[in-house]
């Protein structure tokens, strides 16, 4: 079997930018979008020749809000990929959608074209929170989108929710989670809000929940999702058995992936690059970087540790031809002593370690 | 050049309050006499250290010789000696003044007389200089030249009605200043036939020439080959070169004789051998006694300086060595801190001097420094009769061995507009000041006289003064002496470990307040760890204040989107880099800047 490959398609458009969003996205008129899709199609076609030896295992339409594009264009892009690449028939093909931007007709077209996983950006079930975040949809629109998705045959759906929102109380959050669980999605991404520099939130006086409430929300999330049969397989991601997002897991496992569209990142054969984030230069690459062995080891650790399963001692040894103890012996025992890591055949974050994962991961950077 | 007519020489300086335009006037005088074309002029020619230009202050005395053709058709030689303006450098100022025969007093046409104006004028009059005033900044909308002239006559008692009205910045009225220099400043006295007697008013180190001594020849003559002796330090040497000062360059000449200002090089290796204020004489034909006024300069303020990166210790030592060659007032000796490793205890003339040295080390020598809280020299009288001069709080003997302690006291003059008298008196009271009296200079302004402990003014007194008077108060001080005082050592414990670099000496009545502020400040500076960290202030083992840095409970980067791993790695790198700049005390990592932030404990208001 040939090597697997992930494909990421970036759609940098949305109806209106959310106040906390620091991703590459903005509203645009239809002709701009059309021009972009044209360039994207030719980028896919041109680049595909380099990936003859790969077979595509996952495809991910991300944004922005990919569902702002007319659905036939999404279908067209997917067709182009299927035409130019060898796409396995077991491939996981995901699209992110926002309630309020997607009709039953669109969902039907996605499903029909082969998209088999849907990621719905809900964020909250509370109307006031959605407004505060600058979201364009209501809770009802979400319910509508979800039931349409089921109706047209989506059996793998993710719902994004957020905690630690401005003005959010514990009972608000509990309400959001409970309502999501009533729908029994296969996958839940639960993030806590991070106020990033450069976003409108950064400039605003926000009444964020204090640390204790934030902690409560965090712990509650894991408890209730476990109770409902979801496994926390990654720091912020929960799935029913067998429904882990393969596309994201591939990032953490450092499997090859290629991104198309502006700002998209790629890594193939231990070379990382990024596409230029300018609509005028679709397909241009920058920051091309051949990873040194040390950098590869660092990534192996800090990406692998995002997964609750952790990283395998044996795999490290096989990949880098050196025992992990030789490189990270000191860090491992220090982190073990602090009860942040379990240090067995698999090395993984403890519950305490998950809470302070950045601290642990930064220790694995080599001076 | 040796046949200069002594009656055509004018040696003078310019005195002013900070910001009244002293250096700008100096620039204009140099420009007008054609020494430099205006294209060559960089603003403030005499302030040639980068730092001096940037801060707009003069740190080292600078000197320049210029030739002026006066309206009477004669050529005159002007030696302009620029003096440092800050109270920290008072002694240097006084020695520079001693090299002059007259002084130009620059007064701001809007602000009038300020505390330093007075201090500097009195200093000039003490040296028997003939002083004439110049009213600067007359082009400002708020200028009141007549009021200022009257004020000068009333307050200082010198003739001011024919003072040139100028704008140094815009080059207005400069010719009049040059003419008055000729007529109002006397020609130097002294005779070239007497034994050599020359005053050192500055020196600097040049890596090719060795020490270059700036001097004013009072009596006699000196030329290449003269065997000279510094009368106070006793150092002797043979003169290699003599010369005078061009703008920014040294111009050799055959001989310096009575009345002249110039430089001498004599392959002297150490600036310390050529103390400012010392008298140079001819070994073969010595003068009978040295010139008056020589004083050994003592450091008033001490602090520890440590390289942020311990491996840079040798670099710091080399840098201090080099700086000392230029700045004899800088003192240093090695010390070790448990918290900060190897470093130096350094002595300075004052807080400004400290800041300047610190900035020069960081800029000119590219060093990243950690500085401990500045302190003064305390005298510790032990039970066994021994007296220790304490410069590092960590060396304070056990309290049971101490009979009593003394601290340095300064007499201060604060000039302030009447509306702020109340708040400034309150400030002085808070700083343990002793009120001596107040004099009204005119209806709206007064001089307050206080005695203040030096350790109360080296922290943030100046800032507090400015903020409580909306910038209107000005301040001058001089050391008065030592007084017995109830002092205690305040220790800071982080996670129950004493951090020596944070200890300092404080009056017992201020200990609680200072301790509480320190703890609050440190709480903000120390990042959360995986465990709770108590921060405590203690006096003699008794805890007087406590704050707690709560344990870190969350440090997660939630979203890692679209496979952009590089961005995530950058964040982790930043986190790790941050940790490197920390000092490890026990198992607590303390950022370097925490050590410095406690220097500025905000005054209320």
XYZ file of C-alpha atoms in Angstrom, chain B residues 409-414 425 428-429 432-439 447-452 478 480 483:
26
model
C 21.923 62.780 55.871
C 21.777 65.424 53.143
C 20.694 69.017 53.266
C 18.268 69.649 50.485
C 16.863 72.749 48.876
C 13.622 72.370 47.040
C 6.195 69.276 52.704
C 9.415 65.345 52.830
C 7.664 64.437 56.057
C 11.631 61.381 57.371
C 12.665 64.905 56.453
C 13.562 67.486 59.091
C 12.183 70.897 58.237
C 14.767 73.653 58.486
C 12.988 76.605 57.006
C 11.425 78.271 54.044
C 12.194 81.452 52.154
C 12.736 77.534 48.698
C 12.131 74.801 51.231
C 15.092 73.636 53.264
C 15.103 70.144 54.665
C 17.456 67.598 56.039
C 16.673 64.225 54.566
C 24.590 67.969 49.393
C 25.726 66.879 55.442
C 23.375 60.517 62.128
